[in-house]
């Protein structure tokens, strides 16, 4: 699997980042099988969060064996120093490790939350203390709304985050405002040599009222290999600034994303876009979010 430099952190990360939200409601056997599938495919960057149900607990038992083989990132969604400090310590216990490579300020999707994170007594202060004490090696910021790129650009102005995790897919790129906000974020990331990672690459649309949800994702994902491959090719082949993309929060979709990464080589971003244009119900997932 291709690897890319994770900004100034220097780690050569697999372009597919294991999205451990997929383990939030999984039993240990399912989790172990999925983790091994990812390792066998060449994924060396795992991304989890304290808010992902039991995901940290499912990853923890594998850490004694694989900790030195992977880049391990988690997130805190708490907004005060005290709450975040407690949660970071709890995450280390659940993950059965004495440090993580990256702690991320989770779901910073608007300026109000950015103010809480970066303000006096905010969770960023807890992350800085954790870094000073060797519990984390780097600090990042994440978000998942249509406003996330502009909020993350402002976040980089306020603090020198080591990484940004923000949404991007072909449909979002066709919105002029979103495209402009994303371009500004790319400029800010490049100026600071931060890592830029993305989410929601295979999001197709929101689930419709009354529709049976076939996957654990809060949005309806692409699950046809043709479209998963096209979405992957559009993103990775057309956006060299991206260091990696998070796999969907569903263990059953991991294999298709691994296949897509392997098959994308001969598909130009333009050809991939043409394939995605075939999809009649392709829409931004940020229409009716559950948070």
Tab-separated table of C-alpha atoms in Angstrom:
chain	number	residue	atom	x	y	z
A	1	UNK	CA	0.000	0.000	0.000
A	2	UNK	CA	1.191	3.503	-0.764
A	3	UNK	CA	2.476	5.521	2.168
A	4	UNK	CA	2.739	9.296	2.449
A	5	UNK	CA	4.671	11.558	4.790
A	6	UNK	CA	2.457	12.620	7.676
A	7	UNK	CA	3.419	16.266	7.492
A	8	UNK	CA	6.176	17.423	9.828
A	9	UNK	CA	5.581	14.376	12.046
A	10	UNK	CA	7.541	12.493	9.396
A	11	UNK	CA	5.754	9.148	9.764
A	12	UNK	CA	5.225	7.281	6.495
A	13	UNK	CA	1.532	6.548	6.941
A	14	UNK	CA	-0.535	4.214	4.817
A	15	UNK	CA	-2.905	6.217	2.609
A	16	UNK	CA	-5.757	4.212	4.116
A	17	UNK	CA	-6.113	5.013	7.805
A	18	UNK	CA	-7.997	2.440	9.839
A	19	UNK	CA	-11.191	4.133	10.996
A	20	UNK	CA	-11.721	2.400	14.330
A	21	UNK	CA	-15.220	3.819	14.697
A	22	UNK	CA	-16.028	0.526	12.963
A	23	UNK	CA	-15.237	-1.246	16.248
A	24	UNK	CA	-17.539	0.807	18.445
A	25	UNK	CA	-20.191	-1.885	18.717
A	26	UNK	CA	-18.140	-4.889	17.579
A	27	UNK	CA	-17.349	-7.936	19.698
A	28	UNK	CA	-13.692	-8.799	20.290
A	29	UNK	CA	-13.562	-11.587	17.696
A	30	UNK	CA	-14.939	-9.282	14.990
A	31	UNK	CA	-12.551	-6.543	16.058
A	32	UNK	CA	-9.534	-8.859	16.058
A	33	UNK	CA	-10.379	-10.114	12.574
A	34	UNK	CA	-10.843	-6.595	11.211
A	35	UNK	CA	-7.628	-5.311	12.784
A	36	UNK	CA	-5.715	-8.239	11.306
A	37	UNK	CA	-7.296	-7.652	7.902
A	38	UNK	CA	-6.072	-4.067	8.032
A	39	UNK	CA	-2.559	-5.044	9.087
A	40	UNK	CA	-2.346	-7.702	6.385
A	41	UNK	CA	-3.369	-5.090	3.786
A	42	UNK	CA	-0.585	-2.746	4.849
A	43	UNK	CA	-2.461	-0.227	7.003
A	44	UNK	CA	-0.089	1.159	9.625
A	45	UNK	CA	-2.111	4.133	10.919
A	46	UNK	CA	-5.057	3.517	13.262
A	47	UNK	CA	-7.492	6.263	14.253
A	48	UNK	CA	-9.886	5.866	17.184
A	49	UNK	CA	-11.696	8.139	19.659
A	50	UNK	CA	-12.895	8.027	23.232
A	51	UNK	CA	-16.409	8.660	21.927
A	52	UNK	CA	-16.431	5.620	19.608
A	53	UNK	CA	-18.290	3.301	21.957
A	54	UNK	CA	-16.042	0.391	22.952
A	55	UNK	CA	-13.577	0.919	20.103
A	56	UNK	CA	-10.610	1.728	22.346
A	57	UNK	CA	-11.381	-1.363	24.425
A	58	UNK	CA	-11.437	-3.514	21.275
A	59	UNK	CA	-8.071	-2.144	20.110
A	60	UNK	CA	-6.405	-2.406	23.511
A	61	UNK	CA	-5.832	-6.175	23.644
A	62	UNK	CA	-3.829	-6.024	20.404
A	63	UNK	CA	-1.483	-3.244	21.527
A	64	UNK	CA	1.141	-5.405	23.294
A	65	UNK	CA	1.682	-7.153	19.958
A	66	UNK	CA	1.336	-4.333	17.420
A	67	UNK	CA	2.021	-1.033	19.213
A	68	UNK	CA	5.486	-0.577	17.720
A	69	UNK	CA	4.162	-1.358	14.227
A	70	UNK	CA	1.466	1.315	13.984
A	71	UNK	CA	0.849	5.036	14.283
A	72	UNK	CA	-1.870	5.285	16.934
A	73	UNK	CA	-4.217	8.268	17.102
A	74	UNK	CA	-7.154	8.891	19.400
A	75	UNK	CA	-9.419	11.847	20.153
A	76	UNK	CA	-11.035	13.644	23.048
A	77	UNK	CA	-14.398	15.286	22.595
A	78	UNK	CA	-14.363	16.974	25.978
A	79	UNK	CA	-14.045	20.753	26.078
A	80	UNK	CA	-12.596	21.596	29.500
A	81	UNK	CA	-9.090	20.927	30.782
A	82	UNK	CA	-10.266	18.686	33.614
A	83	UNK	CA	-12.586	16.579	31.479
A	84	UNK	CA	-10.092	16.204	28.644
A	85	UNK	CA	-7.206	15.373	30.988
A	86	UNK	CA	-9.282	12.627	32.596
A	87	UNK	CA	-10.364	11.286	29.210
A	88	UNK	CA	-6.842	11.217	27.760
A	89	UNK	CA	-5.663	9.193	30.759
A	90	UNK	CA	-8.649	6.866	30.406
A	91	UNK	CA	-7.893	6.375	26.705
A	92	UNK	CA	-4.338	5.285	27.492
A	93	UNK	CA	-5.679	2.754	29.977
A	94	UNK	CA	-8.263	1.431	27.526
A	95	UNK	CA	-5.719	1.253	24.717
A	96	UNK	CA	-3.215	-0.512	27.002
A	97	UNK	CA	-0.365	1.814	26.098
A	98	UNK	CA	1.677	4.502	27.814
A	99	UNK	CA	1.405	6.933	24.907
A	100	UNK	CA	-0.395	7.667	21.661
A	101	UNK	CA	1.229	9.220	18.637
A	102	UNK	CA	-1.552	11.761	18.137
A	103	UNK	CA	-4.293	13.206	20.334
A	104	UNK	CA	-6.963	15.086	18.379
A	105	UNK	CA	-9.510	17.650	19.467
A	106	UNK	CA	-12.614	15.789	18.347
A	107	UNK	CA	-15.573	17.176	16.398
A	108	UNK	CA	-14.521	20.817	16.333
A	109	UNK	CA	-17.107	21.747	13.736
A	110	UNK	CA	-17.938	25.369	14.514
A	111	UNK	CA	-16.346	28.470	15.999
A	112	UNK	CA	-18.197	28.067	19.295
A	113	UNK	CA	-16.502	24.700	19.886
A	114	UNK	CA	-13.180	26.045	18.655
A	115	UNK	CA	-13.467	28.819	21.246
A	116	UNK	CA	-14.070	26.238	23.981
A	117	UNK	CA	-11.146	24.076	22.893
A	118	UNK	CA	-8.612	26.875	22.500
A	119	UNK	CA	-9.826	29.166	25.287
A	120	UNK	CA	-8.432	29.437	28.809
A	121	UNK	CA	-9.073	26.196	30.680
A	122	UNK	CA	-10.011	24.432	27.453
A	123	UNK	CA	-9.187	20.908	26.345
A	124	UNK	CA	-6.216	22.042	24.276
A	125	UNK	CA	-4.401	22.841	27.512
A	126	UNK	CA	-4.856	19.209	28.574
A	127	UNK	CA	-3.435	17.994	25.270
A	128	UNK	CA	-0.414	20.283	25.658
A	129	UNK	CA	0.214	18.970	29.172
A	130	UNK	CA	-0.098	15.384	27.899
A	131	UNK	CA	2.470	16.155	25.211
A	132	UNK	CA	4.818	17.770	27.724
A	133	UNK	CA	4.573	14.651	29.897
A	134	UNK	CA	5.217	12.227	27.017
A	135	UNK	CA	1.708	10.776	26.947
A	136	UNK	CA	1.093	12.021	23.408
A	137	UNK	CA	3.555	12.964	20.695
A	138	UNK	CA	1.436	15.329	18.613
A	139	UNK	CA	-1.819	17.318	18.721
A	140	UNK	CA	-4.433	17.542	15.977
A	141	UNK	CA	-7.940	18.790	15.273
A	142	UNK	CA	-10.918	17.087	13.598
A	143	UNK	CA	-14.420	17.953	12.455
A	144	UNK	CA	-17.203	16.664	10.263
A	145	UNK	CA	-19.561	19.318	8.972
A	146	UNK	CA	-19.730	21.534	5.924
A	147	UNK	CA	-18.105	24.252	8.034
A	148	UNK	CA	-15.186	22.116	9.175
A	149	UNK	CA	-12.552	23.306	6.651
A	150	UNK	CA	-13.081	26.981	7.473
A	151	UNK	CA	-13.132	26.250	11.220
A	152	UNK	CA	-9.925	24.224	10.923
A	153	UNK	CA	-8.232	27.036	9.028
A	154	UNK	CA	-9.051	29.357	11.913
A	155	UNK	CA	-7.859	26.667	14.301
A	156	UNK	CA	-4.445	26.620	12.624
A	157	UNK	CA	-4.277	30.396	13.026
A	158	UNK	CA	-4.824	30.061	16.763
A	159	UNK	CA	-2.566	27.061	17.447
A	160	UNK	CA	0.095	25.164	15.511
A	161	UNK	CA	-1.782	21.869	15.243
A	162	UNK	CA	0.302	18.977	13.900
A	163	UNK	CA	-2.592	17.521	11.935
A	164	UNK	CA	-6.054	18.230	10.564
A	165	UNK	CA	-8.770	15.659	9.832
A	166	UNK	CA	-11.527	17.189	7.700
A	167	UNK	CA	-14.182	15.943	5.241
A	168	UNK	CA	-13.646	15.681	1.498
A	169	UNK	CA	-15.224	13.765	-1.340
A	170	UNK	CA	-16.131	14.494	-4.953
A	171	UNK	CA	-19.648	15.746	-4.191
A	172	UNK	CA	-18.444	18.167	-1.513
A	173	UNK	CA	-15.839	19.511	-3.948
A	174	UNK	CA	-18.565	20.562	-6.386
A	175	UNK	CA	-19.969	23.062	-3.884
A	176	UNK	CA	-18.212	26.394	-4.603
A	177	UNK	CA	-18.138	27.550	-0.986
A	178	UNK	CA	-16.872	24.218	0.273
A	179	UNK	CA	-14.217	24.101	-2.437
A	180	UNK	CA	-13.027	27.605	-1.523
A	181	UNK	CA	-12.906	26.777	2.191
A	182	UNK	CA	-11.006	23.575	1.484
A	183	UNK	CA	-8.491	25.410	-0.736
A	184	UNK	CA	-7.843	27.912	2.062
A	185	UNK	CA	-7.297	25.055	4.490
A	186	UNK	CA	-4.813	23.393	2.129
A	187	UNK	CA	-2.845	26.643	1.931
A	188	UNK	CA	-2.743	26.918	5.728
A	189	UNK	CA	-1.720	23.279	6.128
A	190	UNK	CA	1.080	23.627	3.608
A	191	UNK	CA	2.351	26.786	5.283
A	192	UNK	CA	2.737	24.966	8.611
A	193	UNK	CA	3.681	21.551	7.177
A	194	UNK	CA	0.846	19.938	9.119
A	195	UNK	CA	-0.637	16.604	8.064
A	196	UNK	CA	-3.953	16.751	6.207
A	197	UNK	CA	-6.225	13.720	6.489
A	198	UNK	CA	-9.792	13.330	5.260
A	199	UNK	CA	-13.039	11.561	6.114
A	200	UNK	CA	-16.365	10.785	4.400
A	201	UNK	CA	-14.727	9.692	1.144
A	202	UNK	CA	-17.348	7.017	0.383
A	203	UNK	CA	-20.351	8.822	1.879
A	204	UNK	CA	-23.152	8.622	-0.695
A	205	UNK	CA	-26.018	10.452	1.039
A	206	UNK	CA	-28.054	10.472	4.238
A	207	UNK	CA	-30.204	7.498	5.072
A	208	UNK	CA	-33.771	8.177	3.964
A	209	UNK	CA	-36.758	8.070	6.283
A	210	UNK	CA	-37.915	4.475	6.653
A	211	UNK	CA	-34.869	3.089	4.862
A	212	UNK	CA	-33.345	-0.006	6.436
A	213	UNK	CA	-29.804	0.813	7.502
A	214	UNK	CA	-27.583	-1.900	6.076
A	215	UNK	CA	-24.427	-0.547	7.733
A	216	UNK	CA	-23.414	1.010	11.054
A	217	UNK	CA	-22.419	4.293	9.389
A	218	UNK	CA	-24.693	7.284	10.111
A	219	UNK	CA	-24.739	8.009	6.355
A	220	UNK	CA	-25.496	5.716	3.405
A	221	UNK	CA	-22.082	4.696	2.037
A	222	UNK	CA	-21.075	3.568	-1.395
A	223	UNK	CA	-20.814	-0.219	-1.328
A	224	UNK	CA	-20.499	-1.038	-5.037
A	225	UNK	CA	-16.833	-1.619	-5.851
A	226	UNK	CA	-17.026	0.532	-8.996
A	227	UNK	CA	-18.003	3.602	-7.014
A	228	UNK	CA	-15.758	2.890	-4.010
A	229	UNK	CA	-12.812	2.640	-6.392
A	230	UNK	CA	-13.814	5.802	-8.246
A	231	UNK	CA	-14.192	7.762	-4.992
A	232	UNK	CA	-10.795	6.542	-3.806
A	233	UNK	CA	-9.086	7.311	-7.119
A	234	UNK	CA	-10.606	10.787	-7.286
A	235	UNK	CA	-9.316	11.597	-3.810
A	236	UNK	CA	-5.889	9.997	-3.724
A	237	UNK	CA	-4.906	10.484	-7.370
A	238	UNK	CA	-6.099	14.058	-7.537
A	239	UNK	CA	-5.100	15.368	-4.112
A	240	UNK	CA	-1.427	14.813	-3.322
A	241	UNK	CA	-1.733	17.195	-0.360
A	242	UNK	CA	-3.748	14.553	1.496
A	243	UNK	CA	-1.612	12.253	3.620
A	244	UNK	CA	-4.355	9.685	4.122
A	245	UNK	CA	-8.080	9.016	4.314
A	246	UNK	CA	-9.974	7.261	7.066
A	247	UNK	CA	-11.802	4.076	6.190
A	248	UNK	CA	-15.541	4.006	6.865
A	249	UNK	CA	-16.911	3.133	10.300
A	250	UNK	CA	-18.034	-0.317	9.187
A	251	UNK	CA	-15.873	-3.446	9.228
A	252	UNK	CA	-17.658	-4.946	6.215
A	253	UNK	CA	-16.531	-2.086	3.951
A	254	UNK	CA	-12.819	-2.342	4.725
A	255	UNK	CA	-12.078	-4.951	2.071
A	256	UNK	CA	-13.669	-2.873	-0.683
A	257	UNK	CA	-11.600	0.147	0.297
A	258	UNK	CA	-8.414	-1.934	0.267
A	259	UNK	CA	-9.310	-3.227	-3.201
A	260	UNK	CA	-10.044	0.319	-4.323
A	261	UNK	CA	-6.644	1.552	-3.189
A	262	UNK	CA	-4.995	-1.199	-5.224
A	263	UNK	CA	-7.151	-0.688	-8.322
A	264	UNK	CA	-7.013	3.111	-8.515
A	265	UNK	CA	-3.657	3.434	-10.283
A	266	UNK	CA	-4.988	3.636	-13.835
A	267	UNK	CA	-8.008	5.817	-13.061
A	268	UNK	CA	-7.487	9.542	-13.524
A	269	UNK	CA	-9.360	11.973	-11.255
A	270	UNK	CA	-11.376	13.103	-14.298
A	271	UNK	CA	-12.381	9.543	-15.184
A	272	UNK	CA	-13.244	8.854	-11.555
A	273	UNK	CA	-15.429	11.977	-11.441
A	274	UNK	CA	-17.285	10.825	-14.567
A	275	UNK	CA	-18.077	7.518	-12.885
A	276	UNK	CA	-19.336	9.239	-9.738
A	277	UNK	CA	-21.514	11.527	-11.843
A	278	UNK	CA	-23.510	8.414	-12.806
A	279	UNK	CA	-24.916	8.233	-9.283
A	280	UNK	CA	-28.322	9.918	-9.220
A	281	UNK	CA	-28.666	10.087	-5.432
A	282	UNK	CA	-25.140	11.302	-4.640
A	283	UNK	CA	-25.355	14.169	-2.131
A	284	UNK	CA	-23.521	15.821	0.732
A	285	UNK	CA	-23.995	13.844	3.960
A	286	UNK	CA	-24.128	17.082	5.953
A	287	UNK	CA	-27.851	17.571	5.503
A	288	UNK	CA	-29.294	15.761	8.492
A	289	UNK	CA	-26.485	14.802	10.839
A	290	UNK	CA	-27.157	12.818	14.049
A	291	UNK	CA	-25.007	15.141	16.192
